[in-house]
mmCIF file of C-alpha atoms in Angstrom:
data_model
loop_
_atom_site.group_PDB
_atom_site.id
_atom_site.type_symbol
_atom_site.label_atom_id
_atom_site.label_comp_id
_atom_site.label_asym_id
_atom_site.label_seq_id
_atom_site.Cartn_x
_atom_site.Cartn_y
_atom_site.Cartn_z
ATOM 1 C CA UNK B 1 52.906 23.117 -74.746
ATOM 2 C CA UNK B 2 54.049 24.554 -78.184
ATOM 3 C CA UNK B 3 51.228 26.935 -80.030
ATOM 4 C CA UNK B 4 48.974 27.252 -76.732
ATOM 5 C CA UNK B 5 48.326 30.978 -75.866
ATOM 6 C CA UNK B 6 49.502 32.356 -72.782
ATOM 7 C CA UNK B 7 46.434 32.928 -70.405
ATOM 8 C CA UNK B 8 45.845 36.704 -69.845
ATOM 9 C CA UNK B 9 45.162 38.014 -66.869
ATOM 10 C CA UNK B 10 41.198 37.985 -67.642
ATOM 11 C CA UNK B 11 41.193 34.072 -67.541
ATOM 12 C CA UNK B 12 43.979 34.132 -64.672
ATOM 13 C CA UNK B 13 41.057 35.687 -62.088
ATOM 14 C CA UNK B 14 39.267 32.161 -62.061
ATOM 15 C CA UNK B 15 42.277 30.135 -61.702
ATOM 16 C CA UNK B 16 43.947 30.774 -58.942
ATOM 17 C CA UNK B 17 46.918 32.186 -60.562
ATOM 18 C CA UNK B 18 48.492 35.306 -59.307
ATOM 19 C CA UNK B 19 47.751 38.204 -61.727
ATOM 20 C CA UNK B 20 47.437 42.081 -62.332
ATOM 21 C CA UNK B 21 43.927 43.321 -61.960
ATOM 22 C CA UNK B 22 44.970 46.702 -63.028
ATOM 23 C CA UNK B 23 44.495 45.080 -66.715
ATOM 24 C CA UNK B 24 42.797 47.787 -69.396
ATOM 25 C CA UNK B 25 40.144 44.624 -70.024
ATOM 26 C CA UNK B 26 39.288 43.783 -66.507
ATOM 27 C CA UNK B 27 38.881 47.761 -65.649
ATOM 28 C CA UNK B 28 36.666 48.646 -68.202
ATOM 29 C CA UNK B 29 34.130 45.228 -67.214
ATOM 30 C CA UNK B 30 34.630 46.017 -64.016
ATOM 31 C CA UNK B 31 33.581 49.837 -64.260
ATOM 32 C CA UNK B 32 30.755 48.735 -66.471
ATOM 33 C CA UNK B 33 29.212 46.258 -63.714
ATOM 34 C CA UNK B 34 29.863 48.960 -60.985
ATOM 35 C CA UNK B 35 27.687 51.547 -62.934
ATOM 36 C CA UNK B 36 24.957 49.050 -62.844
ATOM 37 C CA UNK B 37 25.487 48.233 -59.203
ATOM 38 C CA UNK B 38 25.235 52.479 -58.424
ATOM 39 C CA UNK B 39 21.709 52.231 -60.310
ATOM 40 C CA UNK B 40 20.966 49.265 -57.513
ATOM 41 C CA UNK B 41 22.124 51.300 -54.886
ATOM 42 C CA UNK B 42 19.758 54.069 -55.791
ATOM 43 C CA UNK B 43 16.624 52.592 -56.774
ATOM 44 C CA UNK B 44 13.817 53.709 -54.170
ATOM 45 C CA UNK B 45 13.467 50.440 -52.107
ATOM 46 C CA UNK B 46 9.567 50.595 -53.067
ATOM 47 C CA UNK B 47 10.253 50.338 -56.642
ATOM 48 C CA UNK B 48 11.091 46.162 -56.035
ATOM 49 C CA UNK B 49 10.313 45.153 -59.807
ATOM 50 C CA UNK B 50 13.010 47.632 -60.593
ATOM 51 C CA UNK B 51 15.616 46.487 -58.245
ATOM 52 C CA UNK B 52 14.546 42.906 -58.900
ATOM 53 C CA UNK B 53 15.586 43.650 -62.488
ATOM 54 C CA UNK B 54 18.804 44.907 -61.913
ATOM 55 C CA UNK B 55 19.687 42.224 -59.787
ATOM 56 C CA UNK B 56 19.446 39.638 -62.103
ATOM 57 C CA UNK B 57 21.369 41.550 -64.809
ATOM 58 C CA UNK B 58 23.848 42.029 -62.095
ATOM 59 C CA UNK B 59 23.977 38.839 -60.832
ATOM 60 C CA UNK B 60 25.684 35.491 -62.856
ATOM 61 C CA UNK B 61 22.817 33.379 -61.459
ATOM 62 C CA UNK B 62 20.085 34.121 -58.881
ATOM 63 C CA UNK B 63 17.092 31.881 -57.925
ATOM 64 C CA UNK B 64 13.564 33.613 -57.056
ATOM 65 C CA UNK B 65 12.532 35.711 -54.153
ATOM 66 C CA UNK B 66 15.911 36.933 -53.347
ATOM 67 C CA UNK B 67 16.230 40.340 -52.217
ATOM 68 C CA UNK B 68 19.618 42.282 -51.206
ATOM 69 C CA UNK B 69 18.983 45.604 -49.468
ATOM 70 C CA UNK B 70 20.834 48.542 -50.119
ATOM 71 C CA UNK B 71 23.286 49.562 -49.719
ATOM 72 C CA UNK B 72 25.222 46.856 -51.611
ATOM 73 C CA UNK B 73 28.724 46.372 -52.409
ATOM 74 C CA UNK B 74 30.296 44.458 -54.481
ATOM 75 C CA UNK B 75 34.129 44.548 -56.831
ATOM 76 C CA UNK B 76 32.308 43.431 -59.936
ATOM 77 C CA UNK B 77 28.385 44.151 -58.759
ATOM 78 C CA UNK B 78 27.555 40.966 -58.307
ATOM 79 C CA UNK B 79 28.507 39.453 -61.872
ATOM 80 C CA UNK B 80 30.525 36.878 -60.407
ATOM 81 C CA UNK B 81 27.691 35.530 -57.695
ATOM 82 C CA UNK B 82 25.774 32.781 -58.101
ATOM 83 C CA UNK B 83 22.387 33.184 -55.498
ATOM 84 C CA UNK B 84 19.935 30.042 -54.796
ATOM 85 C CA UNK B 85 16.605 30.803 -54.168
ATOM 86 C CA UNK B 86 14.945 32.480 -51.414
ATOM 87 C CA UNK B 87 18.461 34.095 -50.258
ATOM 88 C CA UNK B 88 18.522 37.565 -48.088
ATOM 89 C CA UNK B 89 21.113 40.065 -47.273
ATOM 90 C CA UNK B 90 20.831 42.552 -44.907
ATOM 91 C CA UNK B 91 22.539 45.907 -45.228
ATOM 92 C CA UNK B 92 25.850 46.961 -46.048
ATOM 93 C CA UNK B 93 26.660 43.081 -48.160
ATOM 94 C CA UNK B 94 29.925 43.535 -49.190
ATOM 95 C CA UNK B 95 31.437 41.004 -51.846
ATOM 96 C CA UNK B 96 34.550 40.247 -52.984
ATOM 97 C CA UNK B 97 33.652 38.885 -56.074
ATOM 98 C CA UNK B 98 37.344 39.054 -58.235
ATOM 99 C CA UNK B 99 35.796 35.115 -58.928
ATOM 100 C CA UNK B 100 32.766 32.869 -57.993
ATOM 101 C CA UNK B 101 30.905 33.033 -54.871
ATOM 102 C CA UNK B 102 27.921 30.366 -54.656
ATOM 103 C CA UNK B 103 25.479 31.072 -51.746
ATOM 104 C CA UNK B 104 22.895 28.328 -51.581
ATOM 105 C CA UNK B 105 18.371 28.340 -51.078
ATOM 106 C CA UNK B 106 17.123 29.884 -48.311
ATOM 107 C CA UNK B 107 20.557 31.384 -46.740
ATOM 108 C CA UNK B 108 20.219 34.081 -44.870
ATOM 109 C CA UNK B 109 23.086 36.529 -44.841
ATOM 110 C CA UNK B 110 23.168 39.472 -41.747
ATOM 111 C CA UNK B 111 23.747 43.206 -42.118
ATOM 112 C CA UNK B 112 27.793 43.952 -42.472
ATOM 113 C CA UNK B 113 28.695 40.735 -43.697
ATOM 114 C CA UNK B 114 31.959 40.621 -45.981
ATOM 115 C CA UNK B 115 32.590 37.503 -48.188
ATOM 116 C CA UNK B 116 36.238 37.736 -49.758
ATOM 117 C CA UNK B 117 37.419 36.008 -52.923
ATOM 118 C CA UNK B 118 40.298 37.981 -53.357
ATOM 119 C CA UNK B 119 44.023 38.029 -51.867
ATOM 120 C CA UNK B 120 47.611 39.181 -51.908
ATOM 121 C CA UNK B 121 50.896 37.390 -51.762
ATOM 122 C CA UNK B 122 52.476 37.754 -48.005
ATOM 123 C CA UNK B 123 55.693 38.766 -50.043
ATOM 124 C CA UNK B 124 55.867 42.714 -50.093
ATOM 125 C CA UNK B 125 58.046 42.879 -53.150
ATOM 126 C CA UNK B 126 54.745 40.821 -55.180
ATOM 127 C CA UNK B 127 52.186 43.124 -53.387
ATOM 128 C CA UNK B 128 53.954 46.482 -54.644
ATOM 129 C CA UNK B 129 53.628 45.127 -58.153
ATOM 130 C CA UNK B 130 49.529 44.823 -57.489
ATOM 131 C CA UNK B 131 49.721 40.733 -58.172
ATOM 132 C CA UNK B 132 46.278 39.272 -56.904
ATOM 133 C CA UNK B 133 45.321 35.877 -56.713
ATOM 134 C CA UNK B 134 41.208 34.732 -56.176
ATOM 135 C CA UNK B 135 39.430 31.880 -54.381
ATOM 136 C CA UNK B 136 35.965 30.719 -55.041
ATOM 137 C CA UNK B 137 33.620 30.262 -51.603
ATOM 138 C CA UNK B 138 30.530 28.172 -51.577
ATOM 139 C CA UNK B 139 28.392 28.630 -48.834
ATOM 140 C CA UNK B 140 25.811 25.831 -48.498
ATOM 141 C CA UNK B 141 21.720 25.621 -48.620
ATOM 142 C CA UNK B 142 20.051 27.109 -44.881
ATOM 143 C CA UNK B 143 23.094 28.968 -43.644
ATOM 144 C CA UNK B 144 22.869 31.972 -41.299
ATOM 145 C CA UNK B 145 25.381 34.242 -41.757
ATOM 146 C CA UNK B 146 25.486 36.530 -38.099
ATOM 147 C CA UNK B 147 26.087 40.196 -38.153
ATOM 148 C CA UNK B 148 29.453 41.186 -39.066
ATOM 149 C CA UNK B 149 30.972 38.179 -40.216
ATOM 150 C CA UNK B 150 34.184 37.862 -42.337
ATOM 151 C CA UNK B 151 34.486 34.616 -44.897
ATOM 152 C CA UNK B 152 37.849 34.352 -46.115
ATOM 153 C CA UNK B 153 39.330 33.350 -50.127
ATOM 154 C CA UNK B 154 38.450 29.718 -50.839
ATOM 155 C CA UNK B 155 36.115 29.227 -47.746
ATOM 156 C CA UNK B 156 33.368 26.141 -47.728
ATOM 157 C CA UNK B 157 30.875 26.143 -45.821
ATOM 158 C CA UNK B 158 28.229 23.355 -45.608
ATOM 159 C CA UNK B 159 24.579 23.266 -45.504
ATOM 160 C CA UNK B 160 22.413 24.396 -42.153
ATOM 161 C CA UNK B 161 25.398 25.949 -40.545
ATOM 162 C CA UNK B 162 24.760 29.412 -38.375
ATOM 163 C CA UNK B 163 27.838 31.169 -37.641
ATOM 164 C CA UNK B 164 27.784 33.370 -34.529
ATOM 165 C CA UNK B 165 27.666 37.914 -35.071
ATOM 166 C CA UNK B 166 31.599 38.887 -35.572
ATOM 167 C CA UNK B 167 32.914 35.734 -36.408
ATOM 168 C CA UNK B 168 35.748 35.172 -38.910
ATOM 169 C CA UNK B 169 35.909 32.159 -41.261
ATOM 170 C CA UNK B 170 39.524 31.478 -42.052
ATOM 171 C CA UNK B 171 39.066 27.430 -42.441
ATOM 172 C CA UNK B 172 35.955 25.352 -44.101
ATOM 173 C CA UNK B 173 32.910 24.448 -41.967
ATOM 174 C CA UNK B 174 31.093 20.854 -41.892
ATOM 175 C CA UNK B 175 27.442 20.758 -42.443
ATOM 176 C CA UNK B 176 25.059 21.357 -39.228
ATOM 177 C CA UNK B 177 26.866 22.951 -36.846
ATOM 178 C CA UNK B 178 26.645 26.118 -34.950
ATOM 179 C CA UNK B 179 30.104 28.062 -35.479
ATOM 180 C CA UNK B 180 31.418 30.805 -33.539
ATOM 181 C CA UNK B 181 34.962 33.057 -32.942
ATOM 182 C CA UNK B 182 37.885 34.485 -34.852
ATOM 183 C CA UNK B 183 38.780 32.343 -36.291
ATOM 184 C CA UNK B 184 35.484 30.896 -36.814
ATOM 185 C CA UNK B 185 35.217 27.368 -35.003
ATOM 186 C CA UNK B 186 32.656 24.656 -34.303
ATOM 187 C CA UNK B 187 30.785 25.088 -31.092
ATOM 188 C CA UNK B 188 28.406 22.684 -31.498
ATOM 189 C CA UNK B 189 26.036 20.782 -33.536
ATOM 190 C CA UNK B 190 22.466 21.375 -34.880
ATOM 191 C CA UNK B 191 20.361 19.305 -32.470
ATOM 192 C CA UNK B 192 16.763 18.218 -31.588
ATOM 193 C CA UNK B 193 17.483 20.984 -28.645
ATOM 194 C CA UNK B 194 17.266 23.085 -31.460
ATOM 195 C CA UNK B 195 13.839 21.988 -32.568
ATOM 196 C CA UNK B 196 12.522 22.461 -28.810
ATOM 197 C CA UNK B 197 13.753 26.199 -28.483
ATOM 198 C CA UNK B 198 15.167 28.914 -30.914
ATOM 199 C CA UNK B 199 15.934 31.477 -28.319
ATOM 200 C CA UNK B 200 17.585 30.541 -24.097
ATOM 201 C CA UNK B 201 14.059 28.919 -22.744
ATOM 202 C CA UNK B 202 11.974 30.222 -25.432
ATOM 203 C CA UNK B 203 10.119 27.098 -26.583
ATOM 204 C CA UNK B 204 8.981 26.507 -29.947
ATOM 205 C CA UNK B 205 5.255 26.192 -31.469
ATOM 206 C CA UNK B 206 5.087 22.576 -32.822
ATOM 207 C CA UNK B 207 2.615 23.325 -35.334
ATOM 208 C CA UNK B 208 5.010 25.702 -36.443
ATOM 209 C CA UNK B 209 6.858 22.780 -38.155
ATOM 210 C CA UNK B 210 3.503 21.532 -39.944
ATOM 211 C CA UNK B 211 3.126 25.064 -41.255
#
């Protein structure tokens, strides 16, 4: 439409659009947030009111009691992640975060996990040129996030879903199921087996669940 400004590529990394992150703009936020992110990483992990600080400058939204140990990564430390509350990450988070990631309450995320916002176009002429295009992902409320998993650009992924160590999440996951494999699929669903045992024949305290 006549008169509108062109979007830059700033406002093109929460669109979908392809653009070129190598932009003067996006750099110098970006190597502003990753500063911040290297004080994270190198806060003594018994100064917690410290690295509780930082993590809500860092962060575009996080709920209480969260904790992230260290050492975290992240492409823009965090300032595009949006945290519920009660959330955990184990060691070695790494985030994608080019755009939004939303991680919902009491999600539990396992050491080496990688969540990915960020891709390229399959075309290698487009790829030499740097373009970039980002996804958001929105992980649901109660998720377990196994060891080593992989969530892919534009991922959802409902609430009470535990996906299995090593699994990669290429396609979006319904609410209460168990999800395994690469690619990620649904094994199962959450069941009242699950209420009667959290571990092969290991049976569960009932008062546990009037705690």
């Amino acid at each position: 439409m006549k008169g509108l400004k062109p979007m830059g590529n700033l406002e093109k990394m929460h669109t979908g659009d392809l653009y070129l992150p190598d932009d003067p703009v996006i750099e110098k936020d970006q190597q502003r947030y990753l500063d911040r992110l290297y004080d994270y990483n190198h806060t003594r992990p018994s100064d917690r009111t410290q690295k509780q600080a930082i993590l809500h400058e860092l962060f575009a939204e996080m709920g209480t009691n969260c904790y992230v140990e260290t050492p975290f990564h992240a492409n823009f430390g965090g300032h595009h992640v949006h945290f519920g509350h009660h959330v955990y990450a184990n060691f070695n988070l790494t985030l994608v975060d080019d755009t939004h990631i939303y991680v919902g309450d009491h999600t539990m995320i396992g050491p080496n996990v990688t969540i990915a916002t960020a891709g390229h176009p399959i075309t290698p002429d487009l790829r030499a040129k740097n373009y970039q295009y980002n996804m958001p992902v929105h992980i649901g409320k109660n998720c377990w996030l196994g060891a080593g998993v992989i969530v892919l650009p534009g991922i959802t992924i409902g609430n009470n879903v535990v996906i299995g160590a090593g699994s990669i999440v290429t396609k979006d996951l319904p609410a209460n199921v168990v999800a395994v494999g690469n690619p990620c699929h649904v094994l199962r669903s959450v069941s009242e087996h699950d209420r009667e045992f959290y571990f092969k024949d290991r049976q569960i305290d009932p008062a546990l669940f009037e705690a």
